[in-house]
GROMACS .gro file of C-alpha atoms in nm:
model
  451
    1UNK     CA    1   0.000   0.000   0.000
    2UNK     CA    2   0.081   0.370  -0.085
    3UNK     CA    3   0.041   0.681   0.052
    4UNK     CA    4   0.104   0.985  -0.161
    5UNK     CA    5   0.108   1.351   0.023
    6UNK     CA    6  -0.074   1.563  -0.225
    7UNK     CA    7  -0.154   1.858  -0.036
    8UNK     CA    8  -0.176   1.935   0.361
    9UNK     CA    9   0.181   1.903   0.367
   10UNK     CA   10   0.366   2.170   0.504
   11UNK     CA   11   0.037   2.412   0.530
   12UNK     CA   12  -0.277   2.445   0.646
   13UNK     CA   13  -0.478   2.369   0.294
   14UNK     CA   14  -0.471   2.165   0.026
   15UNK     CA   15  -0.537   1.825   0.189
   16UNK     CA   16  -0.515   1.518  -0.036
   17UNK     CA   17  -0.370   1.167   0.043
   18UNK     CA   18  -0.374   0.938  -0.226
   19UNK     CA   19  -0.439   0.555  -0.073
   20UNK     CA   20  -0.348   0.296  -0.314
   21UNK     CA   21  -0.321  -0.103  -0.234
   22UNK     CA   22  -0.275  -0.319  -0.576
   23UNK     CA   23  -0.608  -0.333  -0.703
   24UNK     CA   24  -0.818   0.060  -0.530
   25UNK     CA   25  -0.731   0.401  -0.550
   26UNK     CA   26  -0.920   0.668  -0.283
   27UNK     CA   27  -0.813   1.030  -0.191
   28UNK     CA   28  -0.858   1.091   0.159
   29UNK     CA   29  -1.045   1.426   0.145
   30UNK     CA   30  -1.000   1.664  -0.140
   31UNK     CA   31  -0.893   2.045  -0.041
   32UNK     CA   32  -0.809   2.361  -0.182
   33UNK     CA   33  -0.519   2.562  -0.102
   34UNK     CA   34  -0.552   2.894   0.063
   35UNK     CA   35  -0.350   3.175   0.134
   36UNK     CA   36  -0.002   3.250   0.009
   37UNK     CA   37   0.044   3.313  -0.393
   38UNK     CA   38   0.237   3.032  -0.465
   39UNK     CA   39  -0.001   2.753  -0.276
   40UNK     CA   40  -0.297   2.921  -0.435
   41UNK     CA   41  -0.119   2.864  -0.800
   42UNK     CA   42  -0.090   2.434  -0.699
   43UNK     CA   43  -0.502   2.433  -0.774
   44UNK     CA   44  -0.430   2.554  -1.140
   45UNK     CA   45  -0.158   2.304  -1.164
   46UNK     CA   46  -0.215   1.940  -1.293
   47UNK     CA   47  -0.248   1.680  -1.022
   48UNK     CA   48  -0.004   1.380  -1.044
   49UNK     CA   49  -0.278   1.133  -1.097
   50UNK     CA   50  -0.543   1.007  -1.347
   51UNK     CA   51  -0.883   1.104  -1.227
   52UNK     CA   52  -1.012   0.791  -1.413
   53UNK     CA   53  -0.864   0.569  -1.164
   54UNK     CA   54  -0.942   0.706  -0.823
   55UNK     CA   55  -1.200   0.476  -0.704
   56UNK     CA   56  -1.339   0.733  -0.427
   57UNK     CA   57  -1.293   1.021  -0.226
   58UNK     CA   58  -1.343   1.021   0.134
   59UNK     CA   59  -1.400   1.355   0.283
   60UNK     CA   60  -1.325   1.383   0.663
   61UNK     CA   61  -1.526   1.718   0.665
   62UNK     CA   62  -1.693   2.032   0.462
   63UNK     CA   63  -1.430   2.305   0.536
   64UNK     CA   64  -1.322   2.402   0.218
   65UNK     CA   65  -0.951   2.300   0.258
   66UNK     CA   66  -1.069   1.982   0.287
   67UNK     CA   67  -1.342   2.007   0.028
   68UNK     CA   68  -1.312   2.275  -0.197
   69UNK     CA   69  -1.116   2.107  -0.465
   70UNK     CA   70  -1.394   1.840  -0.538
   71UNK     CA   71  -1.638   2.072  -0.764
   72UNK     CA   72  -1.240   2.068  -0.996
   73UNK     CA   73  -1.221   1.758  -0.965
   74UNK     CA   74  -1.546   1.703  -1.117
   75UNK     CA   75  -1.476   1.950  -1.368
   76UNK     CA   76  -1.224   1.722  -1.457
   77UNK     CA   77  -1.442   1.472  -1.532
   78UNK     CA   78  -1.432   1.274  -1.211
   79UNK     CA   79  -1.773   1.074  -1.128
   80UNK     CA   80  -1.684   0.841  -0.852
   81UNK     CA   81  -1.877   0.840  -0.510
   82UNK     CA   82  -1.754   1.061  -0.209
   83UNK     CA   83  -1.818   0.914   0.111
   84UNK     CA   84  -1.904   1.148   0.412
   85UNK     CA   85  -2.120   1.206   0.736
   86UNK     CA   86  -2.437   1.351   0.628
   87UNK     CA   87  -2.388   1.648   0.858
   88UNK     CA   88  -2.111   1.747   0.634
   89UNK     CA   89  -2.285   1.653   0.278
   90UNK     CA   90  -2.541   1.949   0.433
   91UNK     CA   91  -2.284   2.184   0.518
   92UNK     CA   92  -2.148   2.141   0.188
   93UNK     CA   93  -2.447   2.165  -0.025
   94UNK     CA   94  -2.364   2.500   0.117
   95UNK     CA   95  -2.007   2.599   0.122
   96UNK     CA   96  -1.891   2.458  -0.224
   97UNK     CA   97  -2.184   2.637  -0.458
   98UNK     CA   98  -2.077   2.945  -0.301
   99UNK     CA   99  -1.709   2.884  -0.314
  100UNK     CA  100  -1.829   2.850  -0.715
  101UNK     CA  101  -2.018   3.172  -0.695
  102UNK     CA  102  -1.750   3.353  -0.525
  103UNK     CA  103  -1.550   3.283  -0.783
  104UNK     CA  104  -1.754   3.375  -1.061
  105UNK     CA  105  -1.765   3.732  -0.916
  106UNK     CA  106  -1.427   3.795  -0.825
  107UNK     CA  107  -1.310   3.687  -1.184
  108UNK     CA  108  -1.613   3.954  -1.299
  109UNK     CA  109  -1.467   4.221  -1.054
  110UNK     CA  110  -1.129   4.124  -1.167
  111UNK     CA  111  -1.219   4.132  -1.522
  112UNK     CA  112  -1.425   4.466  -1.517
  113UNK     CA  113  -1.165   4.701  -1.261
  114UNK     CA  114  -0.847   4.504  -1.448
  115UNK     CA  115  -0.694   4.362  -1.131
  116UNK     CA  116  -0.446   4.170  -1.187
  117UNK     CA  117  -0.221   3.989  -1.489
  118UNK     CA  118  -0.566   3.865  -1.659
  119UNK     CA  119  -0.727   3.988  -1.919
  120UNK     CA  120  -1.021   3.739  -1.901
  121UNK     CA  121  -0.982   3.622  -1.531
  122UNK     CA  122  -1.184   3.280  -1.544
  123UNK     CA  123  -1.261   3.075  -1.197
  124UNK     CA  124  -1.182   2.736  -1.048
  125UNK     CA  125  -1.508   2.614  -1.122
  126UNK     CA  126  -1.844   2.823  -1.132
  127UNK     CA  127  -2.151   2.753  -0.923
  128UNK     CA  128  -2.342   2.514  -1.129
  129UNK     CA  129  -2.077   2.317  -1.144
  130UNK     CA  130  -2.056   2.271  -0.743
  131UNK     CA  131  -2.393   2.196  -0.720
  132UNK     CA  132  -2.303   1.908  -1.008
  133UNK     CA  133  -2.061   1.770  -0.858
  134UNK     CA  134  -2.312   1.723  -0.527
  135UNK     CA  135  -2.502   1.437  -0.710
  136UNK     CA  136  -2.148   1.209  -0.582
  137UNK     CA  137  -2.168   1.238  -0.247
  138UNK     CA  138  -2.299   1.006  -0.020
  139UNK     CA  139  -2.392   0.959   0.346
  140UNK     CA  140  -2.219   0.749   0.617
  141UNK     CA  141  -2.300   0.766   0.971
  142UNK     CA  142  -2.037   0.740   1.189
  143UNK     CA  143  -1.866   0.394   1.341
  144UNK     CA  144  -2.070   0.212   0.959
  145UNK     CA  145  -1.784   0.020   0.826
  146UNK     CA  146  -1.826  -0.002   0.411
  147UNK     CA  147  -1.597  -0.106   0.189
  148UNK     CA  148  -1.434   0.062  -0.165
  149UNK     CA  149  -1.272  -0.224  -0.342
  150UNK     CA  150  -1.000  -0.405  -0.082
  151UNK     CA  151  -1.030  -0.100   0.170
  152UNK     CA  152  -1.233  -0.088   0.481
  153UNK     CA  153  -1.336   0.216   0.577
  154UNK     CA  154  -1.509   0.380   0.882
  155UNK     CA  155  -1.559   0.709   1.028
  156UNK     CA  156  -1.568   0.847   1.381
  157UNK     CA  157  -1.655   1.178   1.493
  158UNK     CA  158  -1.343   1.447   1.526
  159UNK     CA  159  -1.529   1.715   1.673
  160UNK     CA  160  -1.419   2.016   1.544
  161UNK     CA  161  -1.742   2.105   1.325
  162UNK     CA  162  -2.093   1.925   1.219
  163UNK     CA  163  -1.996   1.594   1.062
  164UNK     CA  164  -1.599   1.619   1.092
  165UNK     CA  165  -1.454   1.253   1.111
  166UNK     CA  166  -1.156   1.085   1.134
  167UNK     CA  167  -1.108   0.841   0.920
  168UNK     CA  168  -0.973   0.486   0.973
  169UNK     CA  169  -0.896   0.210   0.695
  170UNK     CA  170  -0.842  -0.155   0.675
  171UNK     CA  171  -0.625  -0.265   0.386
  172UNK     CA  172  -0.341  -0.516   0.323
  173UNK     CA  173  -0.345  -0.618   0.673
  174UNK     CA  174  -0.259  -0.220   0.837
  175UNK     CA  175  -0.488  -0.011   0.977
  176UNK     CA  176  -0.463   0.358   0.893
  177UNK     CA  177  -0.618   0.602   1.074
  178UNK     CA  178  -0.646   0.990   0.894
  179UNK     CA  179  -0.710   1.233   1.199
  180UNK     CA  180  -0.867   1.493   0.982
  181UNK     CA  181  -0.870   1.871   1.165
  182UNK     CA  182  -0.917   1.740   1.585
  183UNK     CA  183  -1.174   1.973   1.796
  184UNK     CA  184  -1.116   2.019   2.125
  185UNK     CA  185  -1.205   1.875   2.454
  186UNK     CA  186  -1.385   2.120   2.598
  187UNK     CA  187  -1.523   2.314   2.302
  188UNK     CA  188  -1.841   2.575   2.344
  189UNK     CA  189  -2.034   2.369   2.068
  190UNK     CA  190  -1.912   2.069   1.991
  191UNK     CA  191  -1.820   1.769   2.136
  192UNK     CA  192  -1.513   1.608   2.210
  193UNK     CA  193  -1.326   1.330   1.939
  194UNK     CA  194  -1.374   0.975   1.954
  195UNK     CA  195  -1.100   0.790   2.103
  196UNK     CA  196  -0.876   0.619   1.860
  197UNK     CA  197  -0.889   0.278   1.811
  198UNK     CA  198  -0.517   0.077   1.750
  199UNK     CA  199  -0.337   0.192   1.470
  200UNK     CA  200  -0.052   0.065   1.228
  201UNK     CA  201   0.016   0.417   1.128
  202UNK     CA  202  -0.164   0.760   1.195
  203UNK     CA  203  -0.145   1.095   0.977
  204UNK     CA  204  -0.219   1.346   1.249
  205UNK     CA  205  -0.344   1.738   1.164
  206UNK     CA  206  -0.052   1.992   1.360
  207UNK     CA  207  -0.240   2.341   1.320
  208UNK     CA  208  -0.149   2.437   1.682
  209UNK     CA  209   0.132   2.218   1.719
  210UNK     CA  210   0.370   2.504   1.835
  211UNK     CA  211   0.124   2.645   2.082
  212UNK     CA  212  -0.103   2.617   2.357
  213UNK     CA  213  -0.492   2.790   2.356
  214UNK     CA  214  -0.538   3.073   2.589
  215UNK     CA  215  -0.726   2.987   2.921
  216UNK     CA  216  -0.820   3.281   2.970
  217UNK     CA  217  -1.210   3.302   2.964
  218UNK     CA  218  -1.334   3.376   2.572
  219UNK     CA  219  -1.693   3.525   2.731
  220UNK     CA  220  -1.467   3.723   2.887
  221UNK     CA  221  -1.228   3.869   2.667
  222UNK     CA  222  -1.539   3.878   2.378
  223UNK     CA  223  -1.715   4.121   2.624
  224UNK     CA  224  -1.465   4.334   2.668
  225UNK     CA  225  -1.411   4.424   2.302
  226UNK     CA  226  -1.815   4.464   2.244
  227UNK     CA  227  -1.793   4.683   2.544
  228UNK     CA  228  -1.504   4.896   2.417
  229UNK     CA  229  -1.620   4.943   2.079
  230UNK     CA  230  -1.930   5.045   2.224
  231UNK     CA  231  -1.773   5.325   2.429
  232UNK     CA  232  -1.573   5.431   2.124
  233UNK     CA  233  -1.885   5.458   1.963
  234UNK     CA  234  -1.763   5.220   1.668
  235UNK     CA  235  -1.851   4.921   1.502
  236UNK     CA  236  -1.736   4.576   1.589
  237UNK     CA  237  -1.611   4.385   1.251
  238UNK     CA  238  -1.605   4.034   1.290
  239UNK     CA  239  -1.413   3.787   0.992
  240UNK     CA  240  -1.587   3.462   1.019
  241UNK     CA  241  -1.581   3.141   0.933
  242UNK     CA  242  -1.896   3.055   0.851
  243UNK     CA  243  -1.922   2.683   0.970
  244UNK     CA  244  -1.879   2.652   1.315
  245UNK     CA  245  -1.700   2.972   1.415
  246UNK     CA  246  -2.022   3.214   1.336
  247UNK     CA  247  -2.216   3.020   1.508
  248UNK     CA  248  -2.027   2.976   1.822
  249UNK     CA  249  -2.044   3.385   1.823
  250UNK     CA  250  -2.380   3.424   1.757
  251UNK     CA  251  -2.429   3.163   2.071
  252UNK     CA  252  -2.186   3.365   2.335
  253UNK     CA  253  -2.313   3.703   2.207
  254UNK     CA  254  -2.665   3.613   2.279
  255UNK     CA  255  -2.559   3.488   2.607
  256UNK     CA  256  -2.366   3.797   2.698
  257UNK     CA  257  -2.653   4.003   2.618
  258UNK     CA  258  -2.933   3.770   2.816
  259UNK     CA  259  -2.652   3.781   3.134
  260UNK     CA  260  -2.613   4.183   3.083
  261UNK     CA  261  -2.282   4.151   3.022
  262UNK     CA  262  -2.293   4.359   2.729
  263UNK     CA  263  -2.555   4.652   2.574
  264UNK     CA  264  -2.814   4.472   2.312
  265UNK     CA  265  -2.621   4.647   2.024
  266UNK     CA  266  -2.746   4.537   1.703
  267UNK     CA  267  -2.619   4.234   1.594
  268UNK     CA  268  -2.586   4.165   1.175
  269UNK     CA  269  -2.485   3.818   1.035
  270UNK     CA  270  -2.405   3.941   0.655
  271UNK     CA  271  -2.361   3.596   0.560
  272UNK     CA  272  -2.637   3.405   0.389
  273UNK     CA  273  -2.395   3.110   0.428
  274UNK     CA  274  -2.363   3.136   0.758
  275UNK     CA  275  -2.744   3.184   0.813
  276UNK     CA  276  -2.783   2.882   0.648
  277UNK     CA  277  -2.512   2.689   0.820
  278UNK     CA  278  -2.717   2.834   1.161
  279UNK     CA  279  -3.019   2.654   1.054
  280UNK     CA  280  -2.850   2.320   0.977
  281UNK     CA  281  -2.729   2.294   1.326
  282UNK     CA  282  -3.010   2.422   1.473
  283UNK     CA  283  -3.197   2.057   1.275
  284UNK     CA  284  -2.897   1.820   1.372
  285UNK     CA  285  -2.862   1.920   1.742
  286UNK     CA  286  -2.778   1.543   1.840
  287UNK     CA  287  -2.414   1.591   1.661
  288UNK     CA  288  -2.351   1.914   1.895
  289UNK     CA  289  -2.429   2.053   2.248
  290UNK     CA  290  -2.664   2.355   2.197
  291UNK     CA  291  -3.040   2.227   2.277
  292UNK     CA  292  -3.333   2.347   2.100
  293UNK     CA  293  -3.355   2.648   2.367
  294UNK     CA  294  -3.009   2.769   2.312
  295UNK     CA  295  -3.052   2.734   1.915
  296UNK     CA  296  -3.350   2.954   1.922
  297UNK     CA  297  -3.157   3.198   2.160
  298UNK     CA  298  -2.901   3.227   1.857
  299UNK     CA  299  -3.122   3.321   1.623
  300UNK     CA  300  -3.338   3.569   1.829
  301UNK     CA  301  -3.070   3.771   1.950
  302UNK     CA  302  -2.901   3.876   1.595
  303UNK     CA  303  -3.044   3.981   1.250
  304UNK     CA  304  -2.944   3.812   0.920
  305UNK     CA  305  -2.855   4.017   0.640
  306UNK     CA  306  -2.962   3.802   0.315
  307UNK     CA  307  -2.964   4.035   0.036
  308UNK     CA  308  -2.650   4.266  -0.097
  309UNK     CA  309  -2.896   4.590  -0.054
  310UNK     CA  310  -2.933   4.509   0.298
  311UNK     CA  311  -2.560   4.458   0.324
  312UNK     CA  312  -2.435   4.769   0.164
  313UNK     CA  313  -2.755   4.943   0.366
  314UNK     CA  314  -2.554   4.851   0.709
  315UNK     CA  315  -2.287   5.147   0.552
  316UNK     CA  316  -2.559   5.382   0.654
  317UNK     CA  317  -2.585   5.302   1.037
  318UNK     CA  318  -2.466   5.539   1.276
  319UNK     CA  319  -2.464   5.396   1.635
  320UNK     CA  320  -2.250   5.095   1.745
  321UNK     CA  321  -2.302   4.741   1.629
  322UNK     CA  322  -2.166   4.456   1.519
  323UNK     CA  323  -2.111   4.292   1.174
  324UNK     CA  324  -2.009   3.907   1.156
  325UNK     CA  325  -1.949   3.825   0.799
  326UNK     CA  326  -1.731   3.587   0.623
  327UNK     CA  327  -1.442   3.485   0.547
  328UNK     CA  328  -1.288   3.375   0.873
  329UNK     CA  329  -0.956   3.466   0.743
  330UNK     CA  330  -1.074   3.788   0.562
  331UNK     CA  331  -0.983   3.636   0.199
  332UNK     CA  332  -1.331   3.704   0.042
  333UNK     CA  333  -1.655   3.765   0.120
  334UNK     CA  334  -1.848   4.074   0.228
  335UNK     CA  335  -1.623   4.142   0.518
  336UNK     CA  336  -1.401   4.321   0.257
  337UNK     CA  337  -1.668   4.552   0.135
  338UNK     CA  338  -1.685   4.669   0.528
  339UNK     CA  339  -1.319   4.651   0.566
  340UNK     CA  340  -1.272   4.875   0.271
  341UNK     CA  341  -1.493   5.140   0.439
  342UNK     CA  342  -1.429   5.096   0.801
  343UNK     CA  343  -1.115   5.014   0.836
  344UNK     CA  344  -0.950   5.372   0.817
  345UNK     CA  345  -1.150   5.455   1.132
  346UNK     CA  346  -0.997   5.492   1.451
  347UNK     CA  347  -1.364   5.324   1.624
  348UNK     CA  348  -1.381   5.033   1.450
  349UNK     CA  349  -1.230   4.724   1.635
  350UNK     CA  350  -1.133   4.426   1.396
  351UNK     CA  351  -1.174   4.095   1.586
  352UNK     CA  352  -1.036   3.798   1.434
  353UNK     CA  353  -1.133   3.485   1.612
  354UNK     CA  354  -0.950   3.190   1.455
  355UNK     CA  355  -0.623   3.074   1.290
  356UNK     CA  356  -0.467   3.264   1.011
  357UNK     CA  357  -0.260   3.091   0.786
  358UNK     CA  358   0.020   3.311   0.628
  359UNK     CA  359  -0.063   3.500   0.342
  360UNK     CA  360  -0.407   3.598   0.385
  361UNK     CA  361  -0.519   3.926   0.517
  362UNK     CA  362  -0.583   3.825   0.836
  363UNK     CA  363  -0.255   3.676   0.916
  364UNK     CA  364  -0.116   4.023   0.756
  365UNK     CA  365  -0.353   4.229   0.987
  366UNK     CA  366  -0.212   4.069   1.322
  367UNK     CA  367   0.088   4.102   1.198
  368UNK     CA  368   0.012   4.474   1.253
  369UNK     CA  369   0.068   4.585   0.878
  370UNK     CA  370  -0.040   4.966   0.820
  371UNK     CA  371  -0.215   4.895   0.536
  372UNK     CA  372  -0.415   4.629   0.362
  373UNK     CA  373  -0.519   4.573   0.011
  374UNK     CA  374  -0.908   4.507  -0.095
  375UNK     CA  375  -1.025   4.492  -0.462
  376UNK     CA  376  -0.711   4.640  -0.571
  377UNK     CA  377  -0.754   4.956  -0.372
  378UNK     CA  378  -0.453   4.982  -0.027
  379UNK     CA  379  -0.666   5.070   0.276
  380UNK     CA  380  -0.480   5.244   0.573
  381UNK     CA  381  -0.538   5.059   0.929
  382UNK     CA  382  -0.626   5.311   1.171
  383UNK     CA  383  -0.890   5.052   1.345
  384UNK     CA  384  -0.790   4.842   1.631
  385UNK     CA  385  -0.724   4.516   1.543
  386UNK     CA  386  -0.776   4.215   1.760
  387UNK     CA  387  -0.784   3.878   1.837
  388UNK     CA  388  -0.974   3.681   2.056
  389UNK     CA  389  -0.823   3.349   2.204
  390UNK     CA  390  -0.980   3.070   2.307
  391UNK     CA  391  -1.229   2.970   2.016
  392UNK     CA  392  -1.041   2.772   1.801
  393UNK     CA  393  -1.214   2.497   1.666
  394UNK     CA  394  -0.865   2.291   1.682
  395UNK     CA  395  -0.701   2.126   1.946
  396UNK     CA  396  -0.375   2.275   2.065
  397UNK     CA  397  -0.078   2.027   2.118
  398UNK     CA  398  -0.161   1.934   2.483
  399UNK     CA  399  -0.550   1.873   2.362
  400UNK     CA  400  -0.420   1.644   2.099
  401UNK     CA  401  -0.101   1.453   2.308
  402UNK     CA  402  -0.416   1.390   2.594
  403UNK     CA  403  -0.673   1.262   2.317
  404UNK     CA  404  -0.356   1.011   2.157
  405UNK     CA  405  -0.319   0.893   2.549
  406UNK     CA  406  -0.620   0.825   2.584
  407UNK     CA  407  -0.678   0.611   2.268
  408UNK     CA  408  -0.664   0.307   2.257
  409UNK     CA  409  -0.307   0.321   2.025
  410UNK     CA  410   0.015   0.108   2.094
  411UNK     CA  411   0.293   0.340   2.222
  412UNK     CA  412   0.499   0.245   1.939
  413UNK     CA  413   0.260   0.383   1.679
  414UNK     CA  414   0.413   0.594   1.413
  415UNK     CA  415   0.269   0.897   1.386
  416UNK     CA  416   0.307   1.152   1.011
  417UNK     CA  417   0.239   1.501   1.086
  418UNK     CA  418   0.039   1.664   0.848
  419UNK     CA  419  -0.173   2.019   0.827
  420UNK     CA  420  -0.001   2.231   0.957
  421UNK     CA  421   0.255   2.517   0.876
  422UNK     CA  422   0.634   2.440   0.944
  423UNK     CA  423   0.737   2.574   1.242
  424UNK     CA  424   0.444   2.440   1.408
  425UNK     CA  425   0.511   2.091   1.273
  426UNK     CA  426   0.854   2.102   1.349
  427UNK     CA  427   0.750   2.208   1.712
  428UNK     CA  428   0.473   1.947   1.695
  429UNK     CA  429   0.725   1.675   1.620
  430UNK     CA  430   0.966   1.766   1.869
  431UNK     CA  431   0.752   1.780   2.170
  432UNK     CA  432   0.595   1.469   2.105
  433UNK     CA  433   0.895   1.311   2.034
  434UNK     CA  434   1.010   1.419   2.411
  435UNK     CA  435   0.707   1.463   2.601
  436UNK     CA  436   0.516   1.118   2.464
  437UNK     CA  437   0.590   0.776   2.396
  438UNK     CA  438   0.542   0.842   1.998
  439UNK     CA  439   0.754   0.878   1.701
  440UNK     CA  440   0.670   1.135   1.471
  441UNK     CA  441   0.753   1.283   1.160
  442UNK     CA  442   0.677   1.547   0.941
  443UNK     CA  443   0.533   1.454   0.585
  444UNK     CA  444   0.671   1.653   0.246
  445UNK     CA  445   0.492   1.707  -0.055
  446UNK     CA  446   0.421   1.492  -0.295
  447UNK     CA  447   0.612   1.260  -0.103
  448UNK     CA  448   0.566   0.853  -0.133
  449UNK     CA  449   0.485   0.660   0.230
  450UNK     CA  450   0.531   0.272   0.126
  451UNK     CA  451   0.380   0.056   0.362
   0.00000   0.00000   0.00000
């Protein structure tokens, strides 16, 4: 058996692992890649494969990293099944048609304004095309063993967000388990990952390998930049993601409001994704912990913004509130229209709330950079800019070591670190190498694992 690292490696995005015994093919998930230049540029390249004999993909979730290469894939002319949980099929009946339609209008924008080397600017794949390419996918409930050819597979819930698995195959005699993006132990939504069963080999996600989550109290530190803003007399811009992350702040902000620990500022989710995404957790509250009281809580407390008039309408508003809009990492979305006009104002706060993988404008922002460029146009920074710890939807290093101790794997158990940027896999590696009873190493791309 084979195992070919064809994205994931060495960054955040991109993941693809190519499975191959002597008579099946499957890709273990089937990402784009985000953020810098030169890992955006690997989706336009041709993949080292031939699409005609990958027997399956297996998707551990619906983030787009993991995801949001399928719709090419099918453009491609792949039409092989892809196995996931149904909570992520829902979530991406969502996310990739508007991954396609995001890309439609950028390349418009692009085209029309002449940003960039282009003169026709054409996307990844359009929207019709993800919603093609939707017709492949099908369910699997967690811990249902099915088979693709020779290879056993199963899923079991990773936390993280709705439907995220890790996945665990049965071939040649090994068992191979794919840890997919871990959620934590004690996270506001979600609950914790299954325990892994033993393992011949495991490729294990290192996004916060070289760190360890704040403990400080996210209610906390989230009320004290609502309540700031508020006394500036500014508005609070919040990148989102829109799966998991907008959710989780639509939850703590109607709770900070119900315990008066904030003022009932308006509250506007500009995201028709992320409204969406609201309502499918809201209908598969057995996968998470918010009951059907806390759900409709959510929704009460904030008002969703569905139409663009509506959004470019919030412009006009002239007392505090709050805008949570996508993207999490402020690559795309309507946050940048509200960027581009709030930004240069010393009352706005900009609160990031999750990891920012280098390259992208929010990883640039933290950085403290003076200036930012949206839709062509450099925007000075005279806002605050912020970040609030303690709502990552990943496990940090200890989360992870605890939930491999508490598996059920032999101590000798190599382990490939994956999914992460280098100097946290190269932390990663080290401290479990000292602190735990594992071996690891860190995988390279397009790298060959024979087993």
């Amino acid at each position: 058996m084979n195992i070919t690292f064809l994205g994931g490696t060495q960054t955040v995005t991109g993941s693809k692992y190519l499975v191959e015994t002597q008579s099946t093919k499957i890709l273990i998930d089937c990402g784009l890649f985000q953020g810098y230049k030169w890992l955006r540029q690997r989706n336009r390249e041709p993949l080292p494969l031939d699409i005609a004999t990958i027997d399956a993909i297996i998707l551990t979730h619906a983030h787009l990293d993991h995801s949001g290469y399928i719709p090419a894939f099918y453009k491609k002319g792949y039409r092989g099944p892809v196995y996931t949980h149904p909570g992520s099929l829902a979530l991406c009946e969502i996310l990739l048609p508007d991954s396609g339609h995001i890309q439609e209008e950028d390349a418009k924008f692009y085209k029309k304004h002449q940003i960039g080397k282009h003169d026709s600017p054409e996307p990844l794949y359009d929207e019709q095309t993800a919603k093609e390419c939707l017709s492949l996918f099908h369910e699997v409930d967690f811990e249902q063993p099915f088979k693709v050819g020779d290879v056993e597979i199963k899923l079991q819930s990773a936390g993280h967000i709705l439907g995220a698995s890790s996945v665990i195959i049965k071939a040649q005699g090994k068992v191979i388990g794919f840890s997919g993006d871990v959620g934590r132990p004690d996270d506001i939504v979600m609950h914790p990952p299954s325990k892994l069963p033993k393992l011949d080999l495991l490729l294990l996600e290192s996004t916060y390998g070289d760190r360890l989550h704040s403990r400080e109290d996210p209610y906390h530190q989230l009320a004290k930049v609502v309540n700031d803003t508020a006394h500036k007399g500014g508005v609070l811009l919040i990148p989102s993601f829109c799966v998991g992350r907008a959710q989780t702040l639509q939850y703590m902000l109607a709770r900070l409001i119900v315990d008066h620990k904030i003022p009932k500022l308006p509250i506007y989710i500009d995201s028709p994704m992320a409204i969406k995404v609201s309502d499918i957790y809201c209908r598969h509250r057995q996968q998470h912990k918010l009951n059907t009281q806390q759900c409709q809580l959510m929704e009460a407390m904030n008002t969703y913004v569905k139409s663009v008039e509506d959004s470019k309408a919030l412009a006009g508003i002239r007392v505090p509130h709050i805008i949570i809009a996508g993207s999490g990492m402020a690559t795309g979305g309507r946050i940048l229209h509200h960027m581009k006009h709030l930004l240069s104002d010393h009352r706005t706060t900009l609160l990031f709330s999750g990891y920012q993988a280098g390259g992208t404008r929010g990883a640039k922002l933290i950085r403290g950079e003076a200036t930012v460029k949206i839709h062509g146009d450099w925007i000075p920074v005279k806002a605050k800019v912020d970040m609030i710890e303690g709502l990552s939807a990943h496990g940090d290093h200890q989360d992870i070591l605890n939930w491999l101790m508490e598996s059920d794997l032999d101590k000798n158990t190599p382990i490939i670190l994956v999914h992460g940027e280098e100097p946290a896999l190269e932390s990663f590696r080290d401290y479990l190498n000292q602190h735990s009873p594992f071996q690891a190493s860190v995988a390279t791309y397009k790298s060959i694992l024979r087993l």
